[in-house]
């Protein structure tokens, strides 16, 4: 059934159900003057609402919510069914990421008299999602008390596990450990294995980043217990273990864990989709893009079935990045468009940032730098919003941590007291919180000409009321000390009383004695110092926080940009303090500066380059152009802007450029072509600019005259090849003349005469080939034959040679660069065969393989390794100049070819791994024939 048809069916039932309910008067029960809905009607309604929710569309979710609201507005006689309806509504809001609505819904239920502990557990989770950690912990503790009153120890264990999660995220590992140990004892005592597994899981998750190895051990222990008890829990823990393997670069273990998961864990679409995404990430680390796309598509299919919009958008963005890596820009853009429709609707901050990054990379890839710049600005703006949110989140965690330290001792007593004492304590706690909050409203200041204003009236001793013990102070300090944000506490004069590690690192001071009691503002200079002093003064005068101002810090090492926030803080009756947080935003500021510089450089570049640059609208009219383009078109600016581009350009190029333009607009892909008009060469590039609707609104054209450059480069390379060939000829001739001289010295006139005749014929062939860039394969074989005859005489017939020629080769017509194989043959004889105690053998084979001519040289010499050892340390050993010349020749030859000449040298080994010779394979593409 398609989504549209599902929606129509849903709408039909939505219209029909009220009439069905009205018709079933027998299912409405009257009790104490109230009309209660019967159990059967509630069950039927919940079953129907569940089927509507399972369609997983925006429309179906709205229908399901409307029906649930209607159902919950009526008195339900069965309490269990009422809670089932509440649970269904909560799941619906969670799936839609509407956490604030979920909090309001649950609090409304509590006011209406629903005091079930599961309500408080739900509140704890929703407050956690909203970074309201103090309220999350309070709700968890309320759930624990409620479960204890009911005697439900399994519920106590479940609520305690959620406390472990929250304390772990706050970085309060002592508290997390304390509750973990308590829960181990409780779960073992009552035999609650599911709670035991969850305790290991939640405590293990809390150490994922701070102590990965400990996290791994805890999760592994939890999984071992879960194997025989709960497959679902085992699968859930497996996902965290896979992430551990990836984070610690144990890719092989990660793959094995994924395969094990997919074999055993088939339930839970979102869970399985997350593992598919992890597998895609593993393959992306190995640059296996096709496999990455395959697994991201599997994840997308499951997420579509689940209807989770955030997860679906995540998969779309992943696939967009994958296709961009494959240079498939159309598909990349299609997936970005799909993600956009979801991301802009749900407005999740992280998803927005990822989406803007994806758009920026896409437009940068297609060289639409203007649009890429616009999205980079959106990315920076979103990053700023998230930085501020992180800043507030850090402060929320610190405030929560501080509050928690005060409550721990009192909570222990509270758990032991009777109902009356519990109510009394709650009243006192609320009173203390009200007094501490109201204290800020009744502070009055009077001005002092030479110092900051002093607090004139204190209404309460905060330290005594909150019972801060030395142990609690230590815990409070520990929270600050290991924070990733720089944190300082200043006194009323602005001097530093406490600074954590991160702030010392940012301010470049490790020595406590030279750091404390220094005015914080003195770390800055000029206007930056004034900004800091004004902020601190405002905190004392107005007793309000100053958030998120940026200043520049220059120390002996480098320059930093810091994002600073200040807030009032009270410890003792006679002291005013300021809490200062520092966040390093240097890279963010640098990036903004770079982008502005790049924009300026781009504007300057357009008017200064020697290329013609034009922006052509879809109707063919010129939108904008640079100075070079104006000069080449030979018209004034007023006659060019708005004119039809294809009517202005010469007829010789008009047809081809119209074809290029139409193709770029149709396919939405860049196009680059070489344009040759007579003796002139142009490189023409066209790039589409795709708007938000996915249509091309204009095309950027770049025309570069490469005539002179190409001619010059080809002339230089031709000269270079001739020089290289001329180097090779005297190299060979020198060796040959040396051999003739040795025959004369030995008085071997006959051999000298035969040598001279062969040498003369060879020289004629070499001189003839030197005048040409390419010679026939037959001529090359003749040269090599004479060359080998001479070498054979030179080395007193201590080797034999042979030629093998593939009948499929037309040796008269095939053309190759001259003397490519000769240097390798020379090396084979000089460094391999001549050192043999037996007869040497050299085989030269010419074969055709697909579109290549393969030249195979094989000898039975001593091998490269033995030759290298013989020549090591011998200053008279000959250095092979010929191989160096060949490499230089190939660099020049391959420069203008789409396929290249290459060679490979293979060391031949026997059964006992001994050297039995060397093989050289030269591959020459047919393009050279």
Tab-separated table of C-alpha atoms in Angstrom, residues 373-746:
chain	number	residue	atom	x	y	z
A	373	UNK	CA	30.093	30.486	0.235
A	374	UNK	CA	26.461	31.235	1.163
A	375	UNK	CA	26.055	27.785	2.702
A	376	UNK	CA	29.397	28.104	4.502
A	377	UNK	CA	28.009	31.249	6.143
A	378	UNK	CA	24.898	29.335	7.210
A	379	UNK	CA	27.149	26.595	8.555
A	380	UNK	CA	29.159	29.120	10.590
A	381	UNK	CA	25.966	30.724	11.912
A	382	UNK	CA	24.569	27.339	12.930
A	383	UNK	CA	27.905	26.438	14.497
A	384	UNK	CA	27.725	29.641	16.573
A	385	UNK	CA	24.224	28.746	17.764
A	386	UNK	CA	25.420	25.273	18.738
A	387	UNK	CA	28.511	26.696	20.442
A	388	UNK	CA	26.271	28.924	22.570
A	389	UNK	CA	24.011	25.959	23.268
A	390	UNK	CA	27.029	23.867	24.294
A	391	UNK	CA	28.111	26.761	26.471
A	392	UNK	CA	24.739	26.852	28.236
A	393	UNK	CA	24.748	23.059	28.442
A	394	UNK	CA	28.143	23.150	30.204
A	395	UNK	CA	26.826	25.719	32.658
A	396	UNK	CA	23.674	23.642	33.192
A	397	UNK	CA	25.804	20.576	33.928
A	398	UNK	CA	27.994	22.553	36.336
A	399	UNK	CA	24.994	24.014	38.138
A	400	UNK	CA	23.367	20.586	38.313
A	401	UNK	CA	26.592	19.026	39.584
A	402	UNK	CA	26.818	21.712	42.270
A	403	UNK	CA	23.208	21.184	43.317
A	404	UNK	CA	23.669	17.427	43.422
A	405	UNK	CA	26.609	17.641	45.795
A	406	UNK	CA	24.340	19.420	48.276
A	407	UNK	CA	21.560	16.865	47.961
A	408	UNK	CA	23.444	13.571	48.271
A	409	UNK	CA	23.618	13.348	52.093
A	410	UNK	CA	20.085	14.624	52.480
A	411	UNK	CA	18.836	12.101	49.922
A	412	UNK	CA	20.282	9.190	51.910
A	413	UNK	CA	18.385	10.343	55.014
A	414	UNK	CA	15.307	10.943	52.950
A	415	UNK	CA	15.277	7.365	51.729
A	416	UNK	CA	15.352	6.111	55.356
A	417	UNK	CA	12.697	8.413	56.881
A	418	UNK	CA	8.987	7.834	57.064
A	419	UNK	CA	6.389	9.527	54.881
A	420	UNK	CA	5.993	12.559	57.167
A	421	UNK	CA	9.716	13.282	57.268
A	422	UNK	CA	9.921	12.955	53.480
A	423	UNK	CA	7.232	15.643	53.049
A	424	UNK	CA	8.926	17.869	55.610
A	425	UNK	CA	12.281	17.588	53.863
A	426	UNK	CA	10.774	18.349	50.439
A	427	UNK	CA	9.214	21.480	51.917
A	428	UNK	CA	12.572	22.557	53.411
A	429	UNK	CA	14.392	21.786	50.149
A	430	UNK	CA	11.940	23.881	48.132
A	431	UNK	CA	12.287	26.682	50.665
A	432	UNK	CA	16.094	26.590	50.395
A	433	UNK	CA	15.942	26.669	46.614
A	434	UNK	CA	13.474	29.576	46.701
A	435	UNK	CA	15.677	31.498	49.134
A	436	UNK	CA	18.838	30.889	47.105
A	437	UNK	CA	17.033	31.953	43.906
A	438	UNK	CA	15.447	34.987	45.587
A	439	UNK	CA	18.754	36.096	47.054
A	440	UNK	CA	19.801	37.515	43.705
A	441	UNK	CA	16.670	39.675	43.542
A	442	UNK	CA	17.278	41.381	46.901
A	443	UNK	CA	20.979	42.192	46.515
A	444	UNK	CA	21.583	45.974	46.650
A	445	UNK	CA	24.816	47.643	45.643
A	446	UNK	CA	26.282	51.029	46.309
A	447	UNK	CA	29.007	52.618	44.224
A	448	UNK	CA	32.595	52.921	45.418
A	449	UNK	CA	34.811	55.362	43.480
A	450	UNK	CA	37.974	53.230	43.589
A	451	UNK	CA	36.653	49.653	43.537
A	452	UNK	CA	33.789	47.458	42.497
A	453	UNK	CA	30.466	47.889	44.265
A	454	UNK	CA	30.153	45.818	47.466
A	455	UNK	CA	27.225	43.742	48.511
A	456	UNK	CA	25.472	45.526	51.438
A	457	UNK	CA	22.890	43.037	52.507
A	458	UNK	CA	22.977	39.250	52.806
A	459	UNK	CA	19.838	37.398	53.842
A	460	UNK	CA	21.181	33.904	54.199
A	461	UNK	CA	24.396	32.004	54.752
A	462	UNK	CA	24.424	29.791	51.648
A	463	UNK	CA	27.268	27.586	52.822
A	464	UNK	CA	25.529	26.738	56.137
A	465	UNK	CA	22.114	26.185	54.541
A	466	UNK	CA	23.476	23.864	51.879
A	467	UNK	CA	25.795	22.046	54.319
A	468	UNK	CA	28.818	21.994	52.028
A	469	UNK	CA	31.309	19.563	53.568
A	470	UNK	CA	35.002	19.372	52.676
A	471	UNK	CA	34.330	16.139	50.794
A	472	UNK	CA	31.595	17.815	48.740
A	473	UNK	CA	33.861	20.756	47.955
A	474	UNK	CA	36.422	18.301	46.617
A	475	UNK	CA	33.819	16.672	44.386
A	476	UNK	CA	32.618	20.057	43.208
A	477	UNK	CA	36.192	21.032	42.293
A	478	UNK	CA	36.701	17.711	40.474
A	479	UNK	CA	33.781	18.504	38.164
A	480	UNK	CA	35.465	21.771	37.219
A	481	UNK	CA	38.985	20.340	37.004
A	482	UNK	CA	38.300	17.815	34.232
A	483	UNK	CA	35.937	19.944	32.190
A	484	UNK	CA	36.762	20.488	28.498
A	485	UNK	CA	35.767	24.143	29.014
A	486	UNK	CA	38.079	26.622	30.708
A	487	UNK	CA	36.565	27.532	34.120
A	488	UNK	CA	37.754	30.199	36.572
A	489	UNK	CA	36.405	31.643	39.815
A	490	UNK	CA	37.261	35.328	40.412
A	491	UNK	CA	36.880	37.331	43.617
A	492	UNK	CA	35.244	40.761	43.951
A	493	UNK	CA	38.421	42.458	42.631
A	494	UNK	CA	38.521	40.324	39.509
A	495	UNK	CA	41.565	38.295	40.625
A	496	UNK	CA	41.762	34.568	40.024
A	497	UNK	CA	40.927	32.375	43.032
A	498	UNK	CA	40.530	29.082	41.194
A	499	UNK	CA	41.304	27.911	37.636
A	500	UNK	CA	40.895	24.460	36.122
A	501	UNK	CA	43.376	22.719	33.838
A	502	UNK	CA	41.764	23.855	30.602
A	503	UNK	CA	41.812	27.552	31.564
A	504	UNK	CA	45.515	27.313	32.511
A	505	UNK	CA	46.180	25.697	29.157
A	506	UNK	CA	44.294	28.426	27.257
A	507	UNK	CA	45.941	31.217	29.257
A	508	UNK	CA	49.314	29.435	28.891
A	509	UNK	CA	50.164	29.164	32.575
A	510	UNK	CA	51.038	25.950	34.410
A	511	UNK	CA	52.591	27.457	37.549
A	512	UNK	CA	49.910	27.792	40.272
A	513	UNK	CA	51.857	30.382	42.267
A	514	UNK	CA	52.238	32.696	39.258
A	515	UNK	CA	48.651	32.176	38.138
A	516	UNK	CA	46.400	32.603	41.154
A	517	UNK	CA	45.666	36.066	42.593
A	518	UNK	CA	46.421	37.703	39.239
A	519	UNK	CA	43.691	39.989	37.825
A	520	UNK	CA	41.998	37.997	35.061
A	521	UNK	CA	41.852	41.050	32.770
A	522	UNK	CA	45.669	41.375	32.871
A	523	UNK	CA	45.989	38.384	30.547
A	524	UNK	CA	44.598	40.567	27.741
A	525	UNK	CA	45.758	43.738	26.010
A	526	UNK	CA	44.231	46.940	24.625
A	527	UNK	CA	40.561	46.793	23.627
A	528	UNK	CA	40.357	43.109	24.589
A	529	UNK	CA	41.323	43.974	28.184
A	530	UNK	CA	38.729	46.766	28.288
A	531	UNK	CA	36.030	44.326	27.062
A	532	UNK	CA	36.856	41.862	29.854
A	533	UNK	CA	36.892	44.589	32.558
A	534	UNK	CA	33.528	45.987	31.365
A	535	UNK	CA	31.988	42.512	31.412
A	536	UNK	CA	33.140	41.854	34.991
A	537	UNK	CA	31.924	45.270	36.111
A	538	UNK	CA	28.477	44.568	34.610
A	539	UNK	CA	28.289	41.254	36.467
A	540	UNK	CA	28.919	42.988	39.819
A	541	UNK	CA	26.743	46.027	39.149
A	542	UNK	CA	23.745	44.320	37.545
A	543	UNK	CA	24.216	40.880	39.142
A	544	UNK	CA	23.452	39.338	35.742
A	545	UNK	CA	25.370	36.985	33.495
A	546	UNK	CA	27.291	38.289	30.465
A	547	UNK	CA	27.309	35.602	27.784
A	548	UNK	CA	29.311	34.860	24.676
A	549	UNK	CA	31.603	37.794	23.854
A	550	UNK	CA	34.809	37.160	21.895
A	551	UNK	CA	38.257	38.542	22.727
A	552	UNK	CA	41.742	38.046	21.378
A	553	UNK	CA	44.448	36.525	23.585
A	554	UNK	CA	48.133	36.861	22.663
A	555	UNK	CA	50.639	34.776	24.608
A	556	UNK	CA	54.228	33.744	24.013
A	557	UNK	CA	53.184	30.744	21.944
A	558	UNK	CA	50.394	31.906	19.684
A	559	UNK	CA	47.249	33.945	19.132
A	560	UNK	CA	43.859	32.678	20.330
A	561	UNK	CA	40.261	33.820	20.130
A	562	UNK	CA	38.233	33.036	23.258
A	563	UNK	CA	34.460	32.983	23.732
A	564	UNK	CA	33.925	34.219	27.324
A	565	UNK	CA	30.871	34.096	29.600
A	566	UNK	CA	30.666	35.457	33.172
A	567	UNK	CA	28.041	34.768	35.836
A	568	UNK	CA	27.644	35.713	39.534
A	569	UNK	CA	28.590	33.003	42.045
A	570	UNK	CA	28.150	33.029	45.853
A	571	UNK	CA	30.049	30.758	48.282
A	572	UNK	CA	30.277	32.735	51.537
A	573	UNK	CA	28.368	35.539	53.164
A	574	UNK	CA	31.122	38.122	52.822
A	575	UNK	CA	32.362	37.190	49.359
A	576	UNK	CA	31.246	38.029	45.837
A	577	UNK	CA	32.581	35.721	43.157
A	578	UNK	CA	32.319	35.455	39.405
A	579	UNK	CA	32.235	32.180	37.467
A	580	UNK	CA	34.043	32.613	34.128
A	581	UNK	CA	33.976	30.065	31.289
A	582	UNK	CA	36.387	30.100	28.342
A	583	UNK	CA	35.845	28.330	25.016
A	584	UNK	CA	38.563	28.348	22.343
A	585	UNK	CA	36.947	29.548	19.069
A	586	UNK	CA	40.221	30.354	17.282
A	587	UNK	CA	39.595	28.024	14.361
A	588	UNK	CA	36.081	29.341	13.855
A	589	UNK	CA	37.330	32.952	13.660
A	590	UNK	CA	40.187	31.936	11.335
A	591	UNK	CA	37.720	30.150	9.042
A	592	UNK	CA	35.520	33.249	8.844
A	593	UNK	CA	38.571	35.367	8.005
A	594	UNK	CA	39.734	32.898	5.386
A	595	UNK	CA	36.341	32.827	3.726
A	596	UNK	CA	36.277	36.624	3.553
A	597	UNK	CA	39.790	36.609	2.100
A	598	UNK	CA	38.818	33.916	-0.400
A	599	UNK	CA	35.787	35.919	-1.459
A	600	UNK	CA	37.951	39.012	-2.012
A	601	UNK	CA	40.570	36.943	-3.843
A	602	UNK	CA	37.885	35.461	-6.072
A	603	UNK	CA	36.546	38.911	-6.997
A	604	UNK	CA	40.062	40.130	-7.813
A	605	UNK	CA	40.896	36.939	-9.656
A	606	UNK	CA	37.924	37.158	-12.006
A	607	UNK	CA	39.079	40.523	-13.340
A	608	UNK	CA	42.803	39.754	-13.421
A	609	UNK	CA	43.046	36.340	-15.088
A	610	UNK	CA	43.858	35.899	-18.755
A	611	UNK	CA	40.863	33.573	-19.230
A	612	UNK	CA	37.532	34.819	-20.522
A	613	UNK	CA	34.902	34.370	-17.805
A	614	UNK	CA	31.202	34.835	-18.588
A	615	UNK	CA	27.968	34.100	-16.740
A	616	UNK	CA	25.292	33.140	-19.269
A	617	UNK	CA	21.600	32.963	-18.350
A	618	UNK	CA	19.404	30.062	-19.485
A	619	UNK	CA	18.010	32.225	-22.295
A	620	UNK	CA	21.560	32.678	-23.633
A	621	UNK	CA	21.943	36.294	-22.546
A	622	UNK	CA	25.106	37.548	-20.837
A	623	UNK	CA	24.590	38.173	-17.105
A	624	UNK	CA	28.173	39.241	-16.240
A	625	UNK	CA	31.721	38.941	-17.633
A	626	UNK	CA	35.302	39.866	-16.804
A	627	UNK	CA	37.737	42.275	-18.506
A	628	UNK	CA	39.409	39.577	-20.618
A	629	UNK	CA	36.063	38.459	-22.057
A	630	UNK	CA	35.148	42.083	-22.923
A	631	UNK	CA	38.485	42.533	-24.675
A	632	UNK	CA	38.174	39.359	-26.761
A	633	UNK	CA	34.564	40.035	-27.759
A	634	UNK	CA	35.587	43.565	-28.809
A	635	UNK	CA	32.477	45.360	-27.541
A	636	UNK	CA	31.738	47.846	-24.761
A	637	UNK	CA	30.224	46.738	-21.481
A	638	UNK	CA	26.847	48.395	-22.176
A	639	UNK	CA	26.575	46.459	-25.455
A	640	UNK	CA	27.445	43.109	-23.791
A	641	UNK	CA	25.339	42.885	-20.613
A	642	UNK	CA	21.956	41.464	-21.617
A	643	UNK	CA	23.098	40.721	-25.176
A	644	UNK	CA	22.645	37.262	-26.743
A	645	UNK	CA	26.025	35.548	-26.235
A	646	UNK	CA	25.707	33.099	-29.122
A	647	UNK	CA	24.956	35.903	-31.611
A	648	UNK	CA	28.187	37.706	-30.656
A	649	UNK	CA	30.759	34.879	-30.799
A	650	UNK	CA	32.364	33.833	-34.137
A	651	UNK	CA	30.393	31.424	-36.377
A	652	UNK	CA	33.272	28.924	-36.331
A	653	UNK	CA	32.670	28.152	-32.620
A	654	UNK	CA	28.973	29.041	-32.294
A	655	UNK	CA	27.492	25.621	-33.098
A	656	UNK	CA	29.837	23.733	-30.745
A	657	UNK	CA	29.332	26.117	-27.832
A	658	UNK	CA	25.527	26.034	-28.207
A	659	UNK	CA	25.735	22.222	-28.063
A	660	UNK	CA	27.920	22.400	-24.940
A	661	UNK	CA	25.585	24.926	-23.282
A	662	UNK	CA	22.452	22.828	-23.974
A	663	UNK	CA	24.148	19.679	-22.645
A	664	UNK	CA	25.279	21.397	-19.404
A	665	UNK	CA	21.745	22.761	-18.805
A	666	UNK	CA	20.093	19.403	-19.579
A	667	UNK	CA	22.445	17.117	-17.629
A	668	UNK	CA	23.340	19.641	-14.884
A	669	UNK	CA	26.968	18.546	-15.119
A	670	UNK	CA	30.189	20.477	-15.870
A	671	UNK	CA	31.665	20.048	-19.352
A	672	UNK	CA	35.226	20.732	-20.575
A	673	UNK	CA	36.248	20.477	-24.235
A	674	UNK	CA	39.226	21.373	-26.437
A	675	UNK	CA	38.321	23.748	-29.255
A	676	UNK	CA	40.624	23.889	-32.309
A	677	UNK	CA	40.112	26.586	-34.949
A	678	UNK	CA	42.864	26.491	-37.531
A	679	UNK	CA	46.125	26.883	-35.642
A	680	UNK	CA	44.383	28.214	-32.530
A	681	UNK	CA	43.495	26.081	-29.496
A	682	UNK	CA	40.998	27.028	-26.757
A	683	UNK	CA	40.081	25.118	-23.621
A	684	UNK	CA	36.344	25.773	-23.029
A	685	UNK	CA	34.799	24.915	-19.628
A	686	UNK	CA	31.123	25.315	-18.682
A	687	UNK	CA	29.686	24.846	-15.164
A	688	UNK	CA	25.958	24.876	-14.253
A	689	UNK	CA	24.703	26.978	-11.338
A	690	UNK	CA	21.864	24.983	-9.774
A	691	UNK	CA	19.369	26.898	-7.629
A	692	UNK	CA	17.464	25.681	-4.554
A	693	UNK	CA	14.693	24.309	-6.802
A	694	UNK	CA	17.223	22.060	-8.542
A	695	UNK	CA	17.151	24.000	-11.835
A	696	UNK	CA	20.002	25.640	-13.751
A	697	UNK	CA	19.531	29.413	-13.661
A	698	UNK	CA	22.815	30.301	-15.357
A	699	UNK	CA	26.037	28.753	-16.733
A	700	UNK	CA	29.587	29.898	-15.986
A	701	UNK	CA	31.879	29.727	-19.032
A	702	UNK	CA	35.689	29.832	-18.925
A	703	UNK	CA	37.629	30.133	-22.213
A	704	UNK	CA	41.414	29.763	-22.070
A	705	UNK	CA	43.674	30.289	-25.114
A	706	UNK	CA	46.214	27.461	-24.901
A	707	UNK	CA	47.650	27.782	-28.430
A	708	UNK	CA	51.056	29.229	-27.565
A	709	UNK	CA	51.444	27.174	-24.408
A	710	UNK	CA	50.709	23.873	-26.118
A	711	UNK	CA	53.018	24.608	-29.038
A	712	UNK	CA	55.828	25.606	-26.670
A	713	UNK	CA	55.350	22.554	-24.440
A	714	UNK	CA	55.294	20.137	-27.368
A	715	UNK	CA	58.410	21.769	-28.873
A	716	UNK	CA	60.259	21.472	-25.564
A	717	UNK	CA	59.234	17.825	-25.099
A	718	UNK	CA	60.245	16.900	-28.652
A	719	UNK	CA	63.638	18.517	-28.100
A	720	UNK	CA	63.948	16.711	-24.779
A	721	UNK	CA	63.288	13.314	-26.404
A	722	UNK	CA	65.868	13.985	-29.100
A	723	UNK	CA	68.423	14.995	-26.494
A	724	UNK	CA	67.733	11.779	-24.585
A	725	UNK	CA	68.126	9.699	-27.738
A	726	UNK	CA	71.347	11.519	-28.552
A	727	UNK	CA	72.579	10.687	-25.031
A	728	UNK	CA	71.811	7.008	-25.608
A	729	UNK	CA	73.659	6.725	-28.903
A	730	UNK	CA	77.152	7.839	-27.720
A	731	UNK	CA	76.617	5.739	-24.571
A	732	UNK	CA	76.297	2.623	-26.736
A	733	UNK	CA	78.944	3.731	-29.242
A	734	UNK	CA	81.489	4.274	-26.467
A	735	UNK	CA	81.030	0.690	-25.243
A	736	UNK	CA	81.258	-0.699	-28.803
A	737	UNK	CA	84.482	1.169	-29.643
A	738	UNK	CA	85.993	-0.145	-26.428
A	739	UNK	CA	85.260	-3.711	-27.619
A	740	UNK	CA	86.795	-3.100	-31.080
A	741	UNK	CA	89.909	-1.718	-29.371
A	742	UNK	CA	90.183	-4.897	-27.274
A	743	UNK	CA	90.099	-7.085	-30.444
A	744	UNK	CA	92.882	-5.034	-32.037
A	745	UNK	CA	95.003	-5.276	-28.889
A	746	UNK	CA	94.587	-9.099	-28.925
